[in-house]
XYZ file of C-alpha atoms in Angstrom:
534
model
C -45.745 6.396 -54.751
C -47.953 5.383 -51.880
C -46.317 1.956 -51.757
C -42.914 3.600 -51.449
C -44.196 5.849 -48.658
C -45.600 2.850 -46.820
C -42.295 0.981 -47.197
C -40.347 3.975 -45.884
C -42.659 4.284 -42.911
C -42.173 0.597 -42.111
C -38.373 0.987 -42.175
C -38.595 4.042 -39.930
C -40.811 2.181 -37.494
C -38.405 -0.777 -37.396
C -35.433 1.539 -36.757
C -37.321 3.269 -33.967
C -38.192 -0.087 -32.404
C -34.546 -1.209 -32.487
C -33.456 2.096 -30.967
C -36.098 1.818 -28.258
C -35.126 -1.799 -27.545
C -31.426 -0.925 -27.207
C -32.110 1.942 -24.844
C -34.697 -0.059 -22.925
C -32.111 -2.825 -22.428
C -29.587 -0.335 -21.123
C -32.128 1.236 -18.762
C -33.153 -2.192 -17.476
C -29.502 -3.190 -17.020
C -28.714 -0.051 -15.039
C -31.864 -0.498 -12.961
C -30.903 -4.082 -12.124
C -27.348 -3.047 -11.239
C -28.569 -0.254 -9.003
C -30.986 -2.565 -7.237
C -28.270 -5.199 -6.902
C -25.865 -2.630 -5.460
C -28.467 -1.747 -2.839
C -29.720 -5.239 -2.054
C -27.433 -8.036 -3.219
C -28.816 -10.748 -0.969
C -31.579 -10.898 1.619
C -30.411 -9.787 5.038
C -33.462 -10.740 7.081
C -33.077 -13.600 9.520
C -35.032 -16.727 8.680
C -36.534 -19.213 11.069
C -35.547 -22.760 10.285
C -36.953 -25.809 12.036
C -34.375 -28.564 12.594
C -35.117 -31.725 14.557
C -38.441 -30.228 15.703
C -36.569 -27.337 17.331
C -37.356 -23.784 16.194
C -33.996 -22.036 15.772
C -34.081 -18.317 15.111
C -30.813 -18.425 13.164
C -29.925 -17.446 9.586
C -29.373 -20.158 7.003
C -25.718 -21.179 7.030
C -25.080 -20.071 10.618
C -22.393 -22.195 12.287
C -24.407 -22.437 15.520
C -27.013 -24.521 13.722
C -24.339 -27.138 13.028
C -23.372 -27.184 16.674
C -27.012 -27.720 17.650
C -27.704 -30.376 15.017
C -24.541 -32.308 15.865
C -25.240 -31.790 19.569
C -21.553 -31.114 20.139
C -19.682 -27.974 21.072
C -17.301 -28.058 18.101
C -15.163 -24.973 17.580
C -15.073 -23.019 14.362
C -11.765 -22.956 12.509
C -10.514 -19.390 12.866
C -7.599 -19.230 10.418
C -9.578 -18.854 7.199
C -8.912 -17.642 3.652
C -11.393 -15.367 1.894
C -10.451 -12.144 3.655
C -9.185 -9.057 1.886
C -5.481 -8.379 2.329
C -3.442 -5.172 2.133
C -0.206 -6.496 0.648
C 1.795 -3.356 1.402
C 0.943 -3.151 5.103
C 0.393 -6.898 5.629
C -2.990 -6.281 7.223
C -6.247 -8.180 6.915
C -9.019 -6.078 5.382
C -12.757 -6.491 4.770
C -14.437 -9.843 4.149
C -14.381 -10.626 0.421
C -15.935 -14.113 0.418
C -19.150 -15.109 2.167
C -18.883 -17.830 4.853
C -21.753 -20.323 5.198
C -21.996 -23.531 7.207
C -24.949 -25.265 5.542
C -22.943 -28.478 4.979
C -21.530 -28.545 8.539
C -18.101 -29.551 7.198
C -15.276 -30.438 9.572
C -11.523 -30.709 9.327
C -10.272 -34.226 8.604
C -9.462 -34.798 12.268
C -12.935 -33.626 13.355
C -11.536 -30.914 15.602
C -12.851 -27.825 13.830
C -15.921 -26.705 11.890
C -15.131 -25.107 8.516
C -17.243 -23.137 5.972
C -18.728 -24.774 2.875
C -16.306 -23.039 0.498
C -13.138 -23.924 2.447
C -11.199 -27.165 2.717
C -8.224 -27.963 4.912
C -5.114 -30.081 4.498
C -3.721 -31.302 7.825
C 0.052 -31.146 8.134
C 0.607 -34.461 9.866
C 4.380 -34.697 9.717
C 6.145 -34.127 12.992
C 8.999 -32.172 11.444
C 9.700 -28.865 13.136
C 11.076 -26.117 10.898
C 14.172 -24.675 12.572
C 16.530 -22.292 10.833
C 18.482 -19.073 11.170
C 19.047 -16.361 8.594
C 20.928 -13.097 8.263
C 19.174 -9.962 7.021
C 21.835 -7.402 6.135
C 19.365 -5.110 4.355
C 15.727 -4.558 5.266
C 14.691 -4.868 1.622
C 15.649 -8.551 1.714
C 13.649 -9.273 4.874
C 10.832 -11.797 4.533
C 7.577 -11.634 6.446
C 7.094 -14.124 9.275
C 3.400 -14.587 8.496
C 2.857 -13.508 4.856
C 5.935 -14.510 2.886
C 4.144 -16.347 0.063
C 1.702 -13.569 -0.793
C 4.438 -10.934 -0.581
C 6.594 -12.857 -3.052
C 3.740 -13.900 -5.348
C 1.931 -10.568 -5.443
C 0.973 -10.984 -9.089
C 2.647 -10.453 -12.451
C 1.788 -6.761 -12.750
C 2.624 -6.010 -9.095
C 5.860 -7.966 -8.643
C 7.739 -5.338 -10.659
C 7.325 -2.862 -7.802
C 9.033 -5.080 -5.219
C 7.543 -3.300 -2.202
C 5.070 -5.901 -0.911
C 5.054 -5.978 2.883
C 7.385 -2.994 3.234
C 4.852 -0.898 5.132
C 4.036 -3.568 7.710
C 4.697 -2.873 11.365
C 7.323 -5.638 11.616
C 9.181 -4.420 8.537
C 9.137 -0.801 9.705
C 10.505 -1.873 13.089
C 13.298 -3.916 11.496
C 14.152 -1.104 9.087
C 14.282 1.616 11.743
C 16.460 -0.491 14.068
C 18.920 -1.311 11.285
C 19.236 2.365 10.329
C 19.379 3.600 13.915
C 21.975 1.085 15.110
C 23.717 0.560 11.730
C 23.186 -3.129 12.259
C 22.268 -6.397 10.563
C 19.542 -8.727 11.770
C 20.054 -12.374 12.687
C 16.739 -14.193 12.853
C 16.266 -17.675 14.318
C 12.925 -19.440 14.607
C 11.006 -22.620 15.317
C 7.839 -23.062 13.238
C 5.044 -25.532 13.971
C 2.604 -25.665 10.993
C -0.600 -27.654 11.628
C -3.160 -26.979 8.856
C -3.345 -25.464 5.410
C -6.769 -23.937 4.710
C -7.644 -23.326 1.058
C -10.481 -21.455 -0.617
C -12.625 -23.284 -3.158
C -12.556 -21.759 -6.677
C -15.369 -19.311 -7.499
C -16.489 -18.990 -3.882
C -19.528 -16.739 -3.381
C -18.630 -13.088 -2.794
C -19.661 -11.327 0.400
C -22.651 -8.963 -0.042
C -20.620 -5.905 0.965
C -17.813 -6.587 -1.507
C -20.189 -7.479 -4.333
C -22.258 -4.342 -3.745
C -19.148 -2.219 -4.149
C -18.244 -3.937 -7.425
C -21.763 -3.451 -8.783
C -21.721 0.206 -7.789
C -18.501 0.716 -9.759
C -20.088 -1.136 -12.691
C -23.016 1.317 -12.656
C -20.592 4.252 -12.917
C -18.843 2.546 -15.835
C -22.154 2.007 -17.658
C -23.010 5.686 -17.151
C -19.564 6.723 -18.488
C -18.716 8.291 -15.123
C -15.094 7.201 -15.398
C -13.639 9.462 -12.703
C -16.257 8.388 -10.170
C -15.673 4.719 -11.040
C -11.918 5.123 -10.488
C -12.525 6.906 -7.198
C -14.819 4.146 -5.925
C -12.259 1.543 -7.027
C -9.627 3.318 -4.934
C -12.002 3.212 -1.954
C -12.471 -0.499 -2.657
C -8.711 -1.022 -2.318
C -8.681 1.052 0.853
C -11.433 -1.018 2.494
C -10.796 -4.505 1.073
C -7.061 -4.394 0.398
C -5.121 -5.326 -2.706
C -5.556 -9.111 -2.606
C -7.895 -11.874 -1.509
C -6.434 -14.647 0.646
C -6.805 -18.001 -1.114
C -4.655 -20.118 1.215
C -3.566 -19.780 4.839
C -1.139 -21.969 6.789
C -2.168 -22.260 10.444
C 0.187 -23.026 13.301
C 2.510 -21.277 15.740
C 6.126 -20.154 15.908
C 8.827 -18.933 18.248
C 11.121 -16.244 16.856
C 14.205 -14.407 18.096
C 15.764 -11.470 16.266
C 19.183 -10.118 17.224
C 20.584 -6.870 15.817
C 24.374 -6.937 15.497
C 26.600 -3.934 14.815
C 27.852 -3.897 11.230
C 31.208 -2.489 12.351
C 31.818 -5.346 14.784
C 30.759 -7.918 12.202
C 33.099 -6.492 9.550
C 36.029 -6.258 11.992
C 35.536 -9.772 13.330
C 37.408 -12.783 11.973
C 34.328 -14.937 12.379
C 32.453 -15.997 9.264
C 28.765 -15.386 8.679
C 28.228 -19.123 9.047
C 29.648 -19.059 12.563
C 27.480 -16.049 13.399
C 24.411 -17.939 12.189
C 25.377 -20.893 14.368
C 25.753 -18.559 17.343
C 22.342 -17.049 16.562
C 20.756 -20.511 16.605
C 22.468 -21.465 19.859
C 21.472 -18.156 21.462
C 17.870 -18.732 20.421
C 17.586 -22.396 21.368
C 19.356 -21.915 24.688
C 16.443 -19.743 25.815
C 14.265 -22.864 25.629
C 17.026 -25.200 26.861
C 16.808 -27.413 23.783
C 19.988 -26.566 21.842
C 21.529 -30.009 22.336
C 18.539 -31.787 20.801
C 19.080 -29.986 17.507
C 22.784 -30.767 17.333
C 23.820 -27.124 16.899
C 27.036 -26.077 18.606
C 29.113 -22.926 18.792
C 32.448 -22.192 20.410
C 32.441 -20.121 23.575
C 34.550 -17.319 22.078
C 32.173 -17.101 19.114
C 29.197 -16.848 21.447
C 30.930 -14.085 23.400
C 31.712 -12.178 20.200
C 28.116 -12.592 19.095
C 26.814 -11.333 22.432
C 29.119 -8.295 22.506
C 28.113 -7.302 18.961
C 24.381 -7.462 19.769
C 22.797 -4.014 20.093
C 19.172 -5.107 20.416
C 17.296 -8.380 20.784
C 13.634 -9.379 20.754
C 11.958 -12.761 21.290
C 8.325 -13.356 20.408
C 5.750 -16.119 20.232
C 3.463 -16.108 17.191
C 0.355 -18.030 18.183
C 0.288 -20.773 20.768
C -0.418 -20.167 24.448
C 1.196 -17.308 26.321
C 4.901 -18.115 26.615
C 7.242 -17.030 29.396
C 10.803 -18.389 28.939
C 11.443 -18.100 32.664
C 8.550 -20.263 33.796
C 7.061 -22.014 30.752
C 7.979 -25.424 29.414
C 8.474 -25.760 25.653
C 6.766 -29.148 25.392
C 3.730 -27.833 27.275
C 3.636 -24.813 24.977
C 3.711 -27.053 21.896
C 0.768 -29.084 23.230
C -1.272 -25.894 23.524
C -0.746 -24.899 19.880
C -3.847 -26.777 18.644
C -6.171 -24.433 20.526
C -4.222 -21.278 19.668
C -3.645 -21.390 15.921
C -2.668 -18.276 13.969
C -1.600 -17.685 10.344
C 2.027 -18.631 9.699
C 1.867 -17.948 5.978
C -0.600 -16.573 3.471
C -1.095 -16.829 -0.279
C -3.535 -14.990 -2.488
C -4.483 -13.282 -5.722
C -5.155 -9.614 -6.610
C -8.734 -8.478 -5.993
C -9.178 -7.959 -9.720
C -9.013 -11.748 -10.215
C -12.501 -11.958 -8.649
C -14.031 -9.770 -11.349
C -15.314 -12.506 -13.655
C -18.594 -13.709 -15.103
C -18.968 -16.702 -12.766
C -19.120 -14.389 -9.743
C -20.894 -11.447 -11.389
C -23.506 -12.994 -13.712
C -25.541 -9.765 -13.638
C -22.960 -7.958 -15.766
C -22.297 -8.214 -19.506
C -18.796 -9.256 -20.576
C -17.887 -5.769 -21.782
C -18.667 -4.280 -18.370
C -16.781 -7.058 -16.579
C -13.678 -6.358 -18.681
C -13.875 -2.634 -17.938
C -14.509 -3.281 -14.231
C -11.515 -5.621 -13.995
C -9.240 -2.981 -15.549
C -10.474 -0.243 -13.208
C -9.905 -2.380 -10.088
C -6.497 -3.559 -11.310
C -5.528 0.024 -12.139
C -6.394 1.163 -8.609
C -4.236 -1.589 -7.104
C -1.291 -0.661 -9.333
C -1.780 3.027 -8.490
C -1.652 2.157 -4.769
C 1.666 0.379 -5.349
C 3.101 3.134 -7.547
C 2.203 5.950 -5.141
C 4.086 4.171 -2.353
C 7.206 3.371 -4.389
C 10.254 5.503 -3.541
C 13.295 4.852 -5.706
C 16.849 5.491 -4.568
C 19.903 3.914 -2.977
C 18.939 1.542 -0.145
C 22.453 0.471 0.914
C 23.012 1.844 4.402
C 26.781 2.485 4.186
C 26.696 4.020 0.696
C 27.266 7.790 0.307
C 24.157 7.976 -1.872
C 21.950 6.224 0.701
C 18.370 7.544 0.779
C 16.481 6.944 4.012
C 13.101 7.163 2.278
C 13.918 4.807 -0.623
C 12.343 1.344 -0.713
C 13.329 0.325 -4.254
C 16.914 0.212 -5.484
C 17.413 2.404 -8.559
C 21.082 1.705 -9.278
C 22.383 4.909 -7.702
C 24.369 3.031 -5.049
C 28.084 2.968 -5.785
C 28.030 5.828 -8.261
C 30.661 8.453 -7.591
C 29.130 11.651 -6.252
C 30.005 14.680 -8.376
C 29.537 18.332 -7.424
C 26.624 20.048 -9.096
C 27.815 23.085 -11.042
C 25.293 25.784 -11.896
C 25.340 29.348 -13.208
C 23.274 31.058 -10.549
C 19.580 31.703 -9.966
C 17.215 34.534 -10.781
C 13.552 35.406 -10.493
C 11.357 37.363 -12.885
C 7.995 38.988 -12.263
C 5.225 40.153 -14.587
C 2.326 42.458 -13.675
C -1.159 41.686 -14.950
C -3.539 44.631 -14.841
C -2.979 48.341 -14.122
C -1.278 49.980 -11.155
C -0.927 53.529 -9.834
C 1.161 53.600 -6.706
C 1.580 49.984 -5.548
C 3.429 47.477 -7.722
C 2.618 43.815 -6.904
C 6.085 42.816 -8.174
C 7.905 44.909 -5.566
C 10.464 42.680 -3.848
C 9.783 39.721 -6.119
C 12.361 40.367 -8.834
C 15.860 39.004 -8.251
C 18.736 39.321 -10.700
C 21.275 36.547 -11.174
C 24.299 37.470 -9.014
C 26.529 35.873 -11.626
C 25.352 38.078 -14.510
C 23.617 41.009 -12.830
C 20.635 40.452 -15.134
C 17.637 38.177 -15.467
C 19.587 35.660 -17.512
C 22.161 32.876 -17.394
C 25.860 33.193 -18.256
C 27.168 31.770 -21.542
C 27.055 27.965 -21.856
C 24.339 27.734 -19.204
C 20.635 27.219 -19.828
C 17.701 28.423 -17.738
C 15.584 25.770 -16.000
C 12.226 26.778 -14.538
C 11.903 25.864 -10.859
C 8.387 27.108 -10.136
C 5.856 29.699 -11.249
C 3.621 31.399 -8.687
C 0.408 33.374 -9.152
C -0.427 35.672 -6.262
C 0.104 39.158 -4.829
C -3.287 40.674 -5.643
C -3.185 44.470 -5.257
C -6.375 46.543 -5.260
C -6.241 50.344 -5.635
C -8.939 52.975 -5.980
C -8.898 56.185 -8.016
C -11.488 58.886 -7.383
C -12.195 61.595 -9.985
C -14.480 64.479 -8.985
C -16.070 67.178 -11.142
C -18.659 69.885 -10.955
C -22.152 68.840 -11.837
C -25.795 69.756 -11.357
C -27.445 73.164 -11.682
C -24.814 75.709 -12.635
C -22.265 73.105 -11.634
C -22.828 73.938 -7.993
C -22.663 70.271 -6.947
C -19.707 67.885 -6.990
C -19.928 64.448 -8.570
C -17.219 61.816 -7.989
C -16.471 58.555 -9.768
C -14.474 55.856 -7.966
C -12.561 53.387 -10.081
C -11.189 50.126 -8.636
C -7.983 48.832 -10.163
C -6.806 45.252 -9.561
C -3.345 43.951 -10.418
C -1.727 40.552 -9.884
C 1.838 39.328 -10.124
C 3.191 36.235 -11.809
C 6.733 35.467 -10.705
C 8.959 32.614 -11.841
C 12.196 31.263 -10.374
C 14.949 29.807 -12.571
C 18.285 28.120 -12.048
C 21.057 27.932 -14.651
C 22.160 24.414 -15.612
C 25.571 23.859 -17.175
C 25.762 22.601 -20.736
C 28.472 20.358 -22.130
C 30.399 23.432 -23.322
C 30.613 25.088 -19.884
C 34.116 25.672 -18.535
C 35.122 23.492 -15.518
C 35.695 26.385 -13.115
C 32.803 28.591 -14.207
C 29.633 29.068 -12.205
C 28.923 27.948 -8.655
C 28.928 24.623 -6.771
C 25.654 23.622 -5.129
C 25.967 23.521 -1.345
C 22.564 22.220 -0.283
C 19.390 23.715 1.155
C 18.428 24.643 4.712
C 15.653 26.470 6.540
C 15.393 27.862 10.080
C 13.904 24.522 11.157
C 15.510 22.089 8.668
C 19.234 21.262 8.630
C 21.270 21.219 5.444
C 21.926 17.496 4.760
C 25.451 18.362 3.556
C 26.444 20.227 6.727
C 24.073 18.775 9.300
C 23.165 22.269 10.483
C 21.667 25.576 9.377
C 25.155 27.024 8.842
C 26.411 27.701 5.338
C 29.344 25.733 3.918
């Protein structure tokens, strides 16, 4: 008996030890994550002695390389590793940490580059020159982020809205709608370098801290807080990380031509594209060198159809077509490089064990899903489906994704009237909170739909709180010579619901009403263009 008791006590002690060990591991893990989220890397500056010179500079500072090499070499400024908002085409917070401990240079020795970046010089002398027609803003490509907009990622490509909230895209879209025009774009592009990010580059302290903070919330089963912080991560660091950037400069001209004049003209789109190229190149007096020609009457037709035109220089020195020389401008590109194209991966691709060794695999998997979900939510919340064809009767000005409604024949909406019911909750004496809130269906004279129509709830409201008081007095006290009163407060609320009557398949063709649109004192009816009834 005693042996059995001893054996049982040993088992209980072992179970308690395992339980304590599991919980101790979890506590230690959370403690480490919290400490990591507060202090991921040392931030204090360190004194380093190089060549017997005391430099008060942090390890990896680019200025140390300039001192050691005793040369004023410039840092390469068009770098990958930044966060990127792929809807607005904007650079966001720094995702990857830049260090210059190796003092690496570009192959031509012109620029200093970080340890985790390498460059590929574009040595060919070919200049990219082409013209394109953009007859719908949804088909417009970005001048500086085309690759990352197209290759947004498998789960994000289905939305098809990358880059649609950029300033350039919004400008193109508004001009096309305002002028009912198509865009002819001609450009000269001068790529010089392609800068690429090394795989598994070290994360920046700020970005890593945010990931670890989300991981802590996941470990504590604070799912809502983890999702909220992941949404803030997308807000501050974008949807993607830039893994490759093409550096160079470009000259671009965009002409907006009236759709009516294009459709009524006998000229082909090919001839219009040729005229666009000639119009662009003639600004720089180099059209003959590219062998592009256009007949005078075609150029005149092109010019008369143009409603708006804009010419811009992307990178390079300041360019003035009236006084600048193109060859001199091209020579100044090397010192004025800007991104001409960008490529990247979703931020969630950085959530992996190589970059977050502090986390167990289960937490990394959960963290990756939370970050990816926040990116997809950002895309979904900014997706507006509808008809995007400008000249279609079903055109929706707010739509940015085609839903197949273009070309469908509009049909009048038949309905069997509207009505509104109201229910009182509580007691009332003199004031009814439903007064003025009940509305019978003018078609039936009741709170119902006519035959072959079904009621569809529009909205239910909860308000109209009414408070009343009732005072009851009675004789009380000695010989009932005093008066005692009791005051009773009565509260009542109203719940009112609005319905409309939708036709069923059995409804007669001429029964019911035809919907004529909505309007308010400040908002026109889209069917009439005014606040006047049909």
